[in-house]
PDB file of C-alpha atoms in Angstrom:
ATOM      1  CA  UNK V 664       0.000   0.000   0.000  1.00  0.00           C
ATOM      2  CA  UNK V 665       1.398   3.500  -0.951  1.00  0.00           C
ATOM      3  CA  UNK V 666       1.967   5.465   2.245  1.00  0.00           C
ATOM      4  CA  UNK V 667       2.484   9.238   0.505  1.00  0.00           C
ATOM      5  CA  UNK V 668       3.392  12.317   2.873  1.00  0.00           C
ATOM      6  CA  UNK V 669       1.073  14.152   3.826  1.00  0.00           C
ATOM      7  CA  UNK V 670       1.473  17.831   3.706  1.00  0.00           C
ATOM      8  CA  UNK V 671      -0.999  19.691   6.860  1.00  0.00           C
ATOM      9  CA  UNK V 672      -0.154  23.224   4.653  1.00  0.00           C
ATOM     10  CA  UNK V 673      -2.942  24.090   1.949  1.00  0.00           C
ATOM     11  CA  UNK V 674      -1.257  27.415   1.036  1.00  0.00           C
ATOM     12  CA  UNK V 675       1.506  25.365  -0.490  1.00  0.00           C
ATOM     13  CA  UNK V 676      -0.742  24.697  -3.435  1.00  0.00           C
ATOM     14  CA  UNK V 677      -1.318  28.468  -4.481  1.00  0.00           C
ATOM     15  CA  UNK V 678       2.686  28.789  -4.794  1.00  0.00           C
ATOM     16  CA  UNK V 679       3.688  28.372  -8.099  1.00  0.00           C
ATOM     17  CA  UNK V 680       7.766  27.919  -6.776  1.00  0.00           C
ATOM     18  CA  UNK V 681       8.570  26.275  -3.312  1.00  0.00           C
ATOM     19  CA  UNK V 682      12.178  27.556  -2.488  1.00  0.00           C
ATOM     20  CA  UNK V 683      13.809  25.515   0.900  1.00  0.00           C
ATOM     21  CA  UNK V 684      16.000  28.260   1.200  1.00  0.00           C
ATOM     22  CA  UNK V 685      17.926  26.223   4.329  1.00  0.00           C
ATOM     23  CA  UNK V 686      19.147  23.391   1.870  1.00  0.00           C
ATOM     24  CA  UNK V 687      19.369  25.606  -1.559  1.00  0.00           C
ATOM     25  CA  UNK V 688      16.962  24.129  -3.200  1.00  0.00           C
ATOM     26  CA  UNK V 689      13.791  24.882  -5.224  1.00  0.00           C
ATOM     27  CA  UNK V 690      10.805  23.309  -7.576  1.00  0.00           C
ATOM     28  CA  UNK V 691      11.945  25.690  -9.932  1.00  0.00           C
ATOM     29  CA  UNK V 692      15.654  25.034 -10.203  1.00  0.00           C
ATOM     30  CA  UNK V 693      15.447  21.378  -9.341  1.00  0.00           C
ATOM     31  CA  UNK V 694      13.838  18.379 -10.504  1.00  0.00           C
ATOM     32  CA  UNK V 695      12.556  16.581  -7.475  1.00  0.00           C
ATOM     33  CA  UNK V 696      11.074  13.481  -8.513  1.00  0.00           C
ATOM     34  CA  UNK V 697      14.604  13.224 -10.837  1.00  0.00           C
ATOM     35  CA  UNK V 698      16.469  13.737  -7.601  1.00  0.00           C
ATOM     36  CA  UNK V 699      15.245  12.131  -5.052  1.00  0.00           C
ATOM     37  CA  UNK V 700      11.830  10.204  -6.053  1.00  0.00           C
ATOM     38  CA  UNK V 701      13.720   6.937  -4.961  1.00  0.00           C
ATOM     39  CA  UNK V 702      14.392   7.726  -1.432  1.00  0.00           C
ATOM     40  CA  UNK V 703      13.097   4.673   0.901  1.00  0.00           C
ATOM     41  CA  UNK V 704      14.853   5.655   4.494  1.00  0.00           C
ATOM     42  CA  UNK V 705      15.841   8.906   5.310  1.00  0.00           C
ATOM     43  CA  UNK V 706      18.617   9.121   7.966  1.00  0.00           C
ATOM     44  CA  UNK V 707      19.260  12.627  10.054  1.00  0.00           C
ATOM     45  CA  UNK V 708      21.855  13.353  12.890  1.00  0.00           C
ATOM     46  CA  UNK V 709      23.369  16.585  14.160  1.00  0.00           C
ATOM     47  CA  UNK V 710      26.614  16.816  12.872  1.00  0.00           C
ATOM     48  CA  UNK V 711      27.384  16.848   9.179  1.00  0.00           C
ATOM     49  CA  UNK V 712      30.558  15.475   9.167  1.00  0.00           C
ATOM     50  CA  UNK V 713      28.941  12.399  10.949  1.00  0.00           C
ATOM     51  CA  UNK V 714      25.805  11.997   8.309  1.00  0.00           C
ATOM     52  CA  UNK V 715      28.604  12.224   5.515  1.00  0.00           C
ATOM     53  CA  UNK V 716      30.303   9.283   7.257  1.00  0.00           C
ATOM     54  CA  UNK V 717      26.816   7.085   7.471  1.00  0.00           C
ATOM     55  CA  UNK V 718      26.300   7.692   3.693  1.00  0.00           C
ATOM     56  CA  UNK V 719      29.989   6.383   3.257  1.00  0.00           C
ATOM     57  CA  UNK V 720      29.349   3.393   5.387  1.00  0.00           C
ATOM     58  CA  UNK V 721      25.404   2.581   4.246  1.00  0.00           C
ATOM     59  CA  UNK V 722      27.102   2.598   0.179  1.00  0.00           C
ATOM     60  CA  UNK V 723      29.178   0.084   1.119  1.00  0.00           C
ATOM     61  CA  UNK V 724      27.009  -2.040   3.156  1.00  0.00           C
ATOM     62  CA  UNK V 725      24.652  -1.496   0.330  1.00  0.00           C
ATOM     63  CA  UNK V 726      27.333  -2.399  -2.377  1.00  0.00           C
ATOM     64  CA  UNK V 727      26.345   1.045  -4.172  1.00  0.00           C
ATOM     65  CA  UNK V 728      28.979   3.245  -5.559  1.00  0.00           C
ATOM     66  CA  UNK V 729      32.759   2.343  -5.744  1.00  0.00           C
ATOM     67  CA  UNK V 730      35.012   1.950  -2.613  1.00  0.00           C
ATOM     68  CA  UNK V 731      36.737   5.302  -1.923  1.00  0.00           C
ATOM     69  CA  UNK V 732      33.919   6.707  -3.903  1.00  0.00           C
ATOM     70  CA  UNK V 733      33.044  11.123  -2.888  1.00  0.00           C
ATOM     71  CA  UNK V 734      29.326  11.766  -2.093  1.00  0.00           C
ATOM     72  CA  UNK V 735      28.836  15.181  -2.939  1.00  0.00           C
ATOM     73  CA  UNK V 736      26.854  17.710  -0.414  1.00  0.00           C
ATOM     74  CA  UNK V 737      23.501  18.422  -2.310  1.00  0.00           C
ATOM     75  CA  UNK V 738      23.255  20.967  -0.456  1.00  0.00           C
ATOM     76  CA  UNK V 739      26.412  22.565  -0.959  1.00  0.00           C
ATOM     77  CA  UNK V 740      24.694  26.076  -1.971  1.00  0.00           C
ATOM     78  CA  UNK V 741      24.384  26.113   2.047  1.00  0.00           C
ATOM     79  CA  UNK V 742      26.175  26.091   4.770  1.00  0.00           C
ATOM     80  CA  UNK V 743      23.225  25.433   7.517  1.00  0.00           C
ATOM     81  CA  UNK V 744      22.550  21.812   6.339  1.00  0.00           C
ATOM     82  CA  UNK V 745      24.230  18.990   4.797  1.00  0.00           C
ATOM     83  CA  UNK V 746      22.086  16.609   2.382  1.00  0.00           C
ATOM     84  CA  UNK V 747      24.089  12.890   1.218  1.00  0.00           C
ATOM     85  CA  UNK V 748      22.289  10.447  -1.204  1.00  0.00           C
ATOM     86  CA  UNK V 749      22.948   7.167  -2.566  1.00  0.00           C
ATOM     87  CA  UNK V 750      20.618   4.591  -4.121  1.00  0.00           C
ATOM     88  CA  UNK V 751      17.308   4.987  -2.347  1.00  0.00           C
ATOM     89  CA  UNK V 752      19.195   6.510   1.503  1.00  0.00           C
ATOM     90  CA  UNK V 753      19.202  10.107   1.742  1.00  0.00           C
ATOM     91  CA  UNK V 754      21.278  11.474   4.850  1.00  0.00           C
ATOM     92  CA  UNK V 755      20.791  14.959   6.529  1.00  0.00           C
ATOM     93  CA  UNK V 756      22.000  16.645   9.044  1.00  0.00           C
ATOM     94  CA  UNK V 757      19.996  18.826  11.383  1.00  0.00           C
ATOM     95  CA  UNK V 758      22.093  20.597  13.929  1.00  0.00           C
ATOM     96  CA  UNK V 759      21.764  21.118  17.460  1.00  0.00           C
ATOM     97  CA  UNK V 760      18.558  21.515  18.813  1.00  0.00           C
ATOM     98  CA  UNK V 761      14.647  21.797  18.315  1.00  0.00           C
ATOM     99  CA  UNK V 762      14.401  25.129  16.185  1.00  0.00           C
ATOM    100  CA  UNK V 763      17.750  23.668  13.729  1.00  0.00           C
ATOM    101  CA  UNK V 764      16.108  19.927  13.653  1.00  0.00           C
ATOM    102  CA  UNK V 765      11.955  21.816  13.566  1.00  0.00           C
ATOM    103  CA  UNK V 766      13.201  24.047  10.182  1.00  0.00           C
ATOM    104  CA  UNK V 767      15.721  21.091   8.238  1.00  0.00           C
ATOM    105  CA  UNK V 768      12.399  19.441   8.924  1.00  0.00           C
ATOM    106  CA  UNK V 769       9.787  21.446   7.408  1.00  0.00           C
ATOM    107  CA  UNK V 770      12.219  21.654   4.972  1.00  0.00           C
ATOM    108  CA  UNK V 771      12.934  17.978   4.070  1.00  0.00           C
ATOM    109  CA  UNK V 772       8.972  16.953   4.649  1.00  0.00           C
ATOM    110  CA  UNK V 773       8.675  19.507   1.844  1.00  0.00           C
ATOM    111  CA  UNK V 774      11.226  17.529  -0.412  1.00  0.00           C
ATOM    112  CA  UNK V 775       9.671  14.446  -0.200  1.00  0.00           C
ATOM    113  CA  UNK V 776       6.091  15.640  -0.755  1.00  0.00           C
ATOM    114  CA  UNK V 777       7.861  17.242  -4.394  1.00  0.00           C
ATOM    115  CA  UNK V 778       9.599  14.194  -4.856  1.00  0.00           C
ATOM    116  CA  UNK V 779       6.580  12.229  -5.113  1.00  0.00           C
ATOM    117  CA  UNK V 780       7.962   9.748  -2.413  1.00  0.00           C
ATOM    118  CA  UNK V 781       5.767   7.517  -0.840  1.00  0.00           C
ATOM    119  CA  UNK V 782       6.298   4.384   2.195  1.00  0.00           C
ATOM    120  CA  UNK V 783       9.225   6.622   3.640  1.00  0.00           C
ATOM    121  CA  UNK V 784      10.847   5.753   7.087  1.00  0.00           C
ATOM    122  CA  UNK V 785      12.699   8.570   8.847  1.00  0.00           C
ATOM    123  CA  UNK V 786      15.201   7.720  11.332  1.00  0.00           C
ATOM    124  CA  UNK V 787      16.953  10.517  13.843  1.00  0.00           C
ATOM    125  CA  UNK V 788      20.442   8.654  14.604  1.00  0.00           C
ATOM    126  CA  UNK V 789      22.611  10.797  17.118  1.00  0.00           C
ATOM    127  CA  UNK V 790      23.764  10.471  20.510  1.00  0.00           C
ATOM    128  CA  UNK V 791      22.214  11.286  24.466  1.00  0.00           C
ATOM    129  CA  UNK V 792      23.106  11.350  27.934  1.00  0.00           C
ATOM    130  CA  UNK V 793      21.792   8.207  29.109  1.00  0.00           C
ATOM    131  CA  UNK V 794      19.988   7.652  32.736  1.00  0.00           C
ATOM    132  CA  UNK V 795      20.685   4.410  34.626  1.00  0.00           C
ATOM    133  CA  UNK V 796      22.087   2.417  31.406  1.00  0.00           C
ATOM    134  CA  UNK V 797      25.941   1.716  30.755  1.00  0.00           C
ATOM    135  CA  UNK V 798      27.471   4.420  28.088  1.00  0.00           C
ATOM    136  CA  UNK V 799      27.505   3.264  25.006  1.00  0.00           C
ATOM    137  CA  UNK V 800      24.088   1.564  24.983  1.00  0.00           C
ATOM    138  CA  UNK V 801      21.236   2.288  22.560  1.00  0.00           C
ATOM    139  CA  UNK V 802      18.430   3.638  23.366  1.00  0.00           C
ATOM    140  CA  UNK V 803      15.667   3.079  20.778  1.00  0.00           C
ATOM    141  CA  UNK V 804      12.742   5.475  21.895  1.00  0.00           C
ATOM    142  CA  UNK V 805       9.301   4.462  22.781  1.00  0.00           C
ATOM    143  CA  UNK V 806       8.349   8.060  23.679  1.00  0.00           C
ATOM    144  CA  UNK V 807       9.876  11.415  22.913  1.00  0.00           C
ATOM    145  CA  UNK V 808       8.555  13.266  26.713  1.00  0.00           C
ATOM    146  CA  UNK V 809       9.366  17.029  27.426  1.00  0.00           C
ATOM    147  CA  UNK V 810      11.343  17.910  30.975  1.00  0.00           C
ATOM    148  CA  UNK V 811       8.280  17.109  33.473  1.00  0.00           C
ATOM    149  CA  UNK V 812       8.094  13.390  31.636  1.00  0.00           C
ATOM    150  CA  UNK V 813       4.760  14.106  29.779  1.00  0.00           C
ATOM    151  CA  UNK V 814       4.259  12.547  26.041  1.00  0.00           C
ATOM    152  CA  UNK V 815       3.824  15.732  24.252  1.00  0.00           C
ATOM    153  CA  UNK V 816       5.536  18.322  22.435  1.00  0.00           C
ATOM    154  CA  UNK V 817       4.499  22.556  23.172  1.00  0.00           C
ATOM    155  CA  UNK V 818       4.610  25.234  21.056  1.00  0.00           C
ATOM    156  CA  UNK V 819       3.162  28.338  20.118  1.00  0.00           C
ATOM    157  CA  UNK V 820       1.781  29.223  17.105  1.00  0.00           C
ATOM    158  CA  UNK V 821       0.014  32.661  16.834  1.00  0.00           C
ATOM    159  CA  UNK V 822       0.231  33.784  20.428  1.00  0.00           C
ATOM    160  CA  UNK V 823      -1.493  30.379  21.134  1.00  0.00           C
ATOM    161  CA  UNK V 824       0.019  27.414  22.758  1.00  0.00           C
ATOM    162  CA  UNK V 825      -0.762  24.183  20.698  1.00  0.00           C
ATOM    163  CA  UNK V 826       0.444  20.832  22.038  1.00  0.00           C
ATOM    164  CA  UNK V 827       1.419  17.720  19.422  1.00  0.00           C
ATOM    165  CA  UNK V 828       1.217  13.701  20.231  1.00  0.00           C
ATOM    166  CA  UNK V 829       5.299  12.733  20.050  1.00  0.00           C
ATOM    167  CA  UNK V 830       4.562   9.020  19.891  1.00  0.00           C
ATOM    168  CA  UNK V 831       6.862   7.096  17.822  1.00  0.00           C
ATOM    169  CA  UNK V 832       6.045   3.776  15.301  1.00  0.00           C
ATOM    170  CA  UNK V 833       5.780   0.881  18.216  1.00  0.00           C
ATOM    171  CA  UNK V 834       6.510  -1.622  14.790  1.00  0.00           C
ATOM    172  CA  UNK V 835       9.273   0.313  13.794  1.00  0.00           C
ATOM    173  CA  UNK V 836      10.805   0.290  17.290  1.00  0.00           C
ATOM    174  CA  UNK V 837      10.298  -3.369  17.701  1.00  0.00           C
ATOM    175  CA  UNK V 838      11.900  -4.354  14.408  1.00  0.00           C
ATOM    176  CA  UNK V 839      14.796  -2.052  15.362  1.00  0.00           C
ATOM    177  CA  UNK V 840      15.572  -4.050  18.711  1.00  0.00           C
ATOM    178  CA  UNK V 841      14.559  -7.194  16.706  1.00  0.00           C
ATOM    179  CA  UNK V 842      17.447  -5.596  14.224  1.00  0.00           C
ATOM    180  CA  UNK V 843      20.077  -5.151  17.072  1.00  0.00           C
ATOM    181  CA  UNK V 844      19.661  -9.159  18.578  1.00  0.00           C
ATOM    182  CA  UNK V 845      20.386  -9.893  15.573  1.00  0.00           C
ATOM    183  CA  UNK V 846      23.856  -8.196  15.322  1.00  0.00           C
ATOM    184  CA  UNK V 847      24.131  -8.569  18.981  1.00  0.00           C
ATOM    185  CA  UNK V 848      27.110  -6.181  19.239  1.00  0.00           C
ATOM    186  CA  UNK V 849      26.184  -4.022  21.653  1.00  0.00           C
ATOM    187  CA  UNK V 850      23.753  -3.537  24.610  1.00  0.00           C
ATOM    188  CA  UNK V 851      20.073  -1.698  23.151  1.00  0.00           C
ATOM    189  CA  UNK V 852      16.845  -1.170  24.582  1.00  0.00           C
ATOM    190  CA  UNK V 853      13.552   0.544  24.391  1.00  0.00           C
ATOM    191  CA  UNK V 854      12.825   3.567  26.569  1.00  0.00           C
ATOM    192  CA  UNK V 855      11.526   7.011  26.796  1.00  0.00           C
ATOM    193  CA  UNK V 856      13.480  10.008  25.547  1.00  0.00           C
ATOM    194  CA  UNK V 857      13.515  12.972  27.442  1.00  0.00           C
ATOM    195  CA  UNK V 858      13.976  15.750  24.858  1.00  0.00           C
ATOM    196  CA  UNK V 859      15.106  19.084  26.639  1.00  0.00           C
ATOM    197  CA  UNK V 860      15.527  22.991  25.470  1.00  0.00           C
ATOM    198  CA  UNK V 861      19.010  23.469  26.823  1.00  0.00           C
ATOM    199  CA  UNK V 862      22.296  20.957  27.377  1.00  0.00           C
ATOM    200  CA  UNK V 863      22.938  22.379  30.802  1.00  0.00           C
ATOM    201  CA  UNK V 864      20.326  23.290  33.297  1.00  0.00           C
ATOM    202  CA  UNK V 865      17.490  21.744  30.910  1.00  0.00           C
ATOM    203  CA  UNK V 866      19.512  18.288  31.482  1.00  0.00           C
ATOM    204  CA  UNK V 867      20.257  19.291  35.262  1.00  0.00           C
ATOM    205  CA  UNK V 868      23.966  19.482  34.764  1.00  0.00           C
ATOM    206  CA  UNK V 869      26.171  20.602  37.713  1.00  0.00           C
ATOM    207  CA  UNK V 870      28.573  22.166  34.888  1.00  0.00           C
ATOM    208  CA  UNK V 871      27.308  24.848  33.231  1.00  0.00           C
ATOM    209  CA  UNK V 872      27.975  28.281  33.810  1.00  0.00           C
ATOM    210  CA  UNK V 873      24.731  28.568  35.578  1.00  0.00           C
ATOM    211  CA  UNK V 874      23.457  26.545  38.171  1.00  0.00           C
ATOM    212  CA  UNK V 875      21.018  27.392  41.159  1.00  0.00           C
ATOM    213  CA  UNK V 876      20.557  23.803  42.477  1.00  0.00           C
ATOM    214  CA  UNK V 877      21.899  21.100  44.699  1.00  0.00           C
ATOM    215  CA  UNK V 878      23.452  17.697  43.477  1.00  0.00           C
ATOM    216  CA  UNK V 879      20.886  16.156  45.581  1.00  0.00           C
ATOM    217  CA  UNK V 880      18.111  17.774  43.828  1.00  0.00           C
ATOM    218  CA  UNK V 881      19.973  16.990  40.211  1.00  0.00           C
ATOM    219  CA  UNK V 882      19.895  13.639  41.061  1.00  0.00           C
ATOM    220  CA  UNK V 883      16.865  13.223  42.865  1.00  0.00           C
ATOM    221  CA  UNK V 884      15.131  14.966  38.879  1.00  0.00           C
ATOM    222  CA  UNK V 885      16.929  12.363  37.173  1.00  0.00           C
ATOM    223  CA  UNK V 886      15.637   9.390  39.584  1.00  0.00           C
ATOM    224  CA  UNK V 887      12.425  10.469  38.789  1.00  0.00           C
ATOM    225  CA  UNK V 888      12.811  10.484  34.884  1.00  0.00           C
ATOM    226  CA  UNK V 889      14.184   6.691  35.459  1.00  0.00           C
ATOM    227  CA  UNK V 890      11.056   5.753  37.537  1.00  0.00           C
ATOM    228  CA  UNK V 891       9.535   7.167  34.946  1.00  0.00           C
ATOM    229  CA  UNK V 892      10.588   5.780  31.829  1.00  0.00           C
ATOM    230  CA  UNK V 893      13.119   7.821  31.022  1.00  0.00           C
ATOM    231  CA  UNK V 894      16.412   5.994  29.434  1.00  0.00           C
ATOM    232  CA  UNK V 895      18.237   8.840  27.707  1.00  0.00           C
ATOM    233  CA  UNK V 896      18.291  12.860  27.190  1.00  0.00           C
ATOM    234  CA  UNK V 897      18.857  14.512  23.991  1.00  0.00           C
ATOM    235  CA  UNK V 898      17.395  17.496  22.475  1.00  0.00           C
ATOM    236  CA  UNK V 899      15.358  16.796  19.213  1.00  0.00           C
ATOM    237  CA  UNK V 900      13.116  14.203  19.519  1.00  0.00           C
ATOM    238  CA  UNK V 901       9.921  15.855  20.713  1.00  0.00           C
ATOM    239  CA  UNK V 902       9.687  18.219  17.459  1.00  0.00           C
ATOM    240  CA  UNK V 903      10.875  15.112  15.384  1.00  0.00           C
ATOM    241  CA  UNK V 904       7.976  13.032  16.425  1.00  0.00           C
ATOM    242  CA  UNK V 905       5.305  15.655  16.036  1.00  0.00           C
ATOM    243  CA  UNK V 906       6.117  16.731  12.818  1.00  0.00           C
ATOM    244  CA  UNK V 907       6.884  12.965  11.454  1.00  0.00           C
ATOM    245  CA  UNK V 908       3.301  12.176  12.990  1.00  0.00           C
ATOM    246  CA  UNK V 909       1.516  14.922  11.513  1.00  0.00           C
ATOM    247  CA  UNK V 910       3.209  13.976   7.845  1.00  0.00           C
ATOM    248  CA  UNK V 911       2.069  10.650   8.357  1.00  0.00           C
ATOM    249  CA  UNK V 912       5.535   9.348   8.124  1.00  0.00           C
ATOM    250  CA  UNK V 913       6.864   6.248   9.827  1.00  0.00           C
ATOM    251  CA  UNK V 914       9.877   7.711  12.398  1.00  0.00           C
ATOM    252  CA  UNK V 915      11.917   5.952  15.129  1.00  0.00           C
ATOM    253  CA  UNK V 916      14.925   7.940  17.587  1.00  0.00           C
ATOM    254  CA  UNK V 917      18.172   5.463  17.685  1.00  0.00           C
ATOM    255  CA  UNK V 918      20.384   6.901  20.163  1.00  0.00           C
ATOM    256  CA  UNK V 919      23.655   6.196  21.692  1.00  0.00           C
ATOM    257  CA  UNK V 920      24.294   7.019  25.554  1.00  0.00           C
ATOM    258  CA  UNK V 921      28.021   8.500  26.093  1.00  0.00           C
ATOM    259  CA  UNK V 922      27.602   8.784  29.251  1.00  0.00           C
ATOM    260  CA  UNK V 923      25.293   7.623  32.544  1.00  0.00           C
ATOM    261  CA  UNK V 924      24.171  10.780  34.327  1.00  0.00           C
ATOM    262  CA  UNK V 925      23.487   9.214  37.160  1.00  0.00           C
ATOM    263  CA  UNK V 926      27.589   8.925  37.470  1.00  0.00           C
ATOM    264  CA  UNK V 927      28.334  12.702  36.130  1.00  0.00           C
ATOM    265  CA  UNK V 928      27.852  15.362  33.848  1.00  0.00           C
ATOM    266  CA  UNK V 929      30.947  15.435  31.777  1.00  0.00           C
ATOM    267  CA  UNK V 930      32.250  12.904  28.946  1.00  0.00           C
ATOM    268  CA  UNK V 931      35.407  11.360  30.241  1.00  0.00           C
ATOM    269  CA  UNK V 932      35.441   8.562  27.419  1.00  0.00           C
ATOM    270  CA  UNK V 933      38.784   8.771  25.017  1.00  0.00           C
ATOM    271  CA  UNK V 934      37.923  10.215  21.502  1.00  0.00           C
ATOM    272  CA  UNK V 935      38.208   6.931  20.045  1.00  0.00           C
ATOM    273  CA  UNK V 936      35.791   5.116  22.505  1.00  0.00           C
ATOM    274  CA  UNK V 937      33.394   7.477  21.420  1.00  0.00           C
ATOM    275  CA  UNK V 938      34.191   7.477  17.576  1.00  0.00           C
ATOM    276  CA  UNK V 939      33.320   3.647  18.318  1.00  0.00           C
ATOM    277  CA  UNK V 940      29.787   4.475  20.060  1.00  0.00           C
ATOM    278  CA  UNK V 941      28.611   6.500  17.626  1.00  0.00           C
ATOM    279  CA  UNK V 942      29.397   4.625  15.153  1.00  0.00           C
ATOM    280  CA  UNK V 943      26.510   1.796  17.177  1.00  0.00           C
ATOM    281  CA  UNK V 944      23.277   3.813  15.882  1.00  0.00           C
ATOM    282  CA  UNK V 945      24.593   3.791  11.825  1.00  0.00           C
ATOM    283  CA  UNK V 946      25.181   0.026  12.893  1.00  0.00           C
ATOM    284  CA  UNK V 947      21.984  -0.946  13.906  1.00  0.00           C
ATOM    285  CA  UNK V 948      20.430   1.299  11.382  1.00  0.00           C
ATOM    286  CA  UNK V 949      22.452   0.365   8.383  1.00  0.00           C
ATOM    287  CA  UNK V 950      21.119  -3.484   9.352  1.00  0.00           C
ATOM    288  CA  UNK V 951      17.675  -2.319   9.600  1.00  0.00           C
ATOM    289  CA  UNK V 952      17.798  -0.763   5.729  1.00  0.00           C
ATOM    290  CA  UNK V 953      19.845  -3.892   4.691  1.00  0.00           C
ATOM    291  CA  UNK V 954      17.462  -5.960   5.830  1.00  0.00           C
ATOM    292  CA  UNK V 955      14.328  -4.085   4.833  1.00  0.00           C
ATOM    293  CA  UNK V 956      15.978  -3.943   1.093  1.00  0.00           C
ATOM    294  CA  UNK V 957      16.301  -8.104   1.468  1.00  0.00           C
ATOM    295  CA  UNK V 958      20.385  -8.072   1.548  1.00  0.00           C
ATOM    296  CA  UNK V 959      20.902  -9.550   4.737  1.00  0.00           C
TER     297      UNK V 959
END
């Protein structure tokens, strides 16, 4: 069954050219169908340099393109976002953040719609502070909940505050964590995801240049996000799910934890212990499209 995007946005239709200024791009200078009407599973993570290195390593699991091969930034007109593609993967980046993630997303939603895409998965790959789990585990999120632990993401629109579902796919989730006992490199689970405004005093960190509260009171917040549900913090998934629910697109957060923040607030891990974990969410992900695509 063809699962199209669905675009909540009926000025759109009165516009005879759609520019996405943030990624260069336009329905009048580009060919969108031509481009990208064969995109399947869209991947996005913060850094750029990071979603250029899972389009490197999901050609090659793929067997697409030659070994050594460039990718070229589609987006290169830019320098907020960076856009990757090969075969039917397309890889973005989205910055830090729910305003950089909430406009690469209008942005990309947009793309797809023009592309004529249909039965797309979106997947948000990055990494989190995690709560009560050894670092480098996976969280794959059930829930994307705000700072007091309810399912729901705020906003306001017109002076008015509106307030979006931030459920994720339950199928999607399971067939991840079916995905990662399968590979059975590394320790994953399914858990909440607190998504915060701030890395510092949003996340309760001792370490910032501002904080008014106790370590007892940090960590009695965080005990309560565990007995909660709460696995992991990061700082996107809230918009992410509300926006991917409200295109009708399947979505699923895969994150690595660097740290437990029950334990601390900095990373003390060496660079290359961490170039390892973050490699663990392109892992289980780059299985997942292998295996939806029939080449495992």
């Amino acid at each position: 069954r063809e699962n199209s995007i669905h675009l909540c946005n009926p000025h759109l239709e009165k516009m005879k050219e759609d520019i996405l200024y943030h990624f260069a791009l336009g329905t009048g200078t580009h060919d969108f169908p031509a481009l990208f009407g064969d995109v399947k599973f869209v991947c996005v993570g913060g850094s750029p340099s990071r979603m250029k290195a899972f389009i490197v390593y999901i050609a090659e699991e793929l067997g697409l393109g030659s070994p050594g091969g460039d990718y070229p930034n589609i987006c290169a007109g830019t320098d907020r976002y960076a856009m990757y593609k090969v075969g039917p993967v397309l890889s973005v980046s989205h910055g830090m953040g729910i305003p950089s993630i909430s406009i690469m997303l209008h942005e990309l939603i947009k793309l797809l719609y023009h592309a004529k895409c249909s039965n797309i998965t979106i997947i948000r790959i990055g990494t989190s502070g995690g709560i009560g789990l050894e670092p480098g585990s996976v969280v794959i999120t059930r829930q994307s909940v705000d700072a007091t632990f309810k399912p729901q993401f705020e906003q306001v629109v017109l002076g008015k505050t509106i307030i979006r579902s931030t459920n994720l796919d339950e199928e999607l989730a399971k067939e991840l964590m079916q995905c990662s006992k399968e590979i059975n490199q590394f320790n994953t689970v399914i858990g909440n995801t607190m998504c915060t405004l701030d890395f510092y005093e949003g996340q309760g960190r001792l370490d910032g240049a501002i904080c008014l509260y106790s370590e007892e009171e940090k960590l009695q917040y965080l005990k309560e996000a565990y007995d909660s549900g709460v696995r992991n913090i990061e700082m996107e998934s809230s918009v992410f799910a509300a926006m991917c629910n409200l295109s009708g697109v399947r979505a699923a957060v895969v994150c690595v934890t660097l740290l437990n923040r029950l334990e601390g607030d900095q990373i003390t891990s060496s660079h290359d212990v961490l170039v390892e974990y973050q490699q663990r969410p392109q892992k289980l992900v780059g299985y997942f499209i292998k295996k939806s695509l029939g080449k495992v």
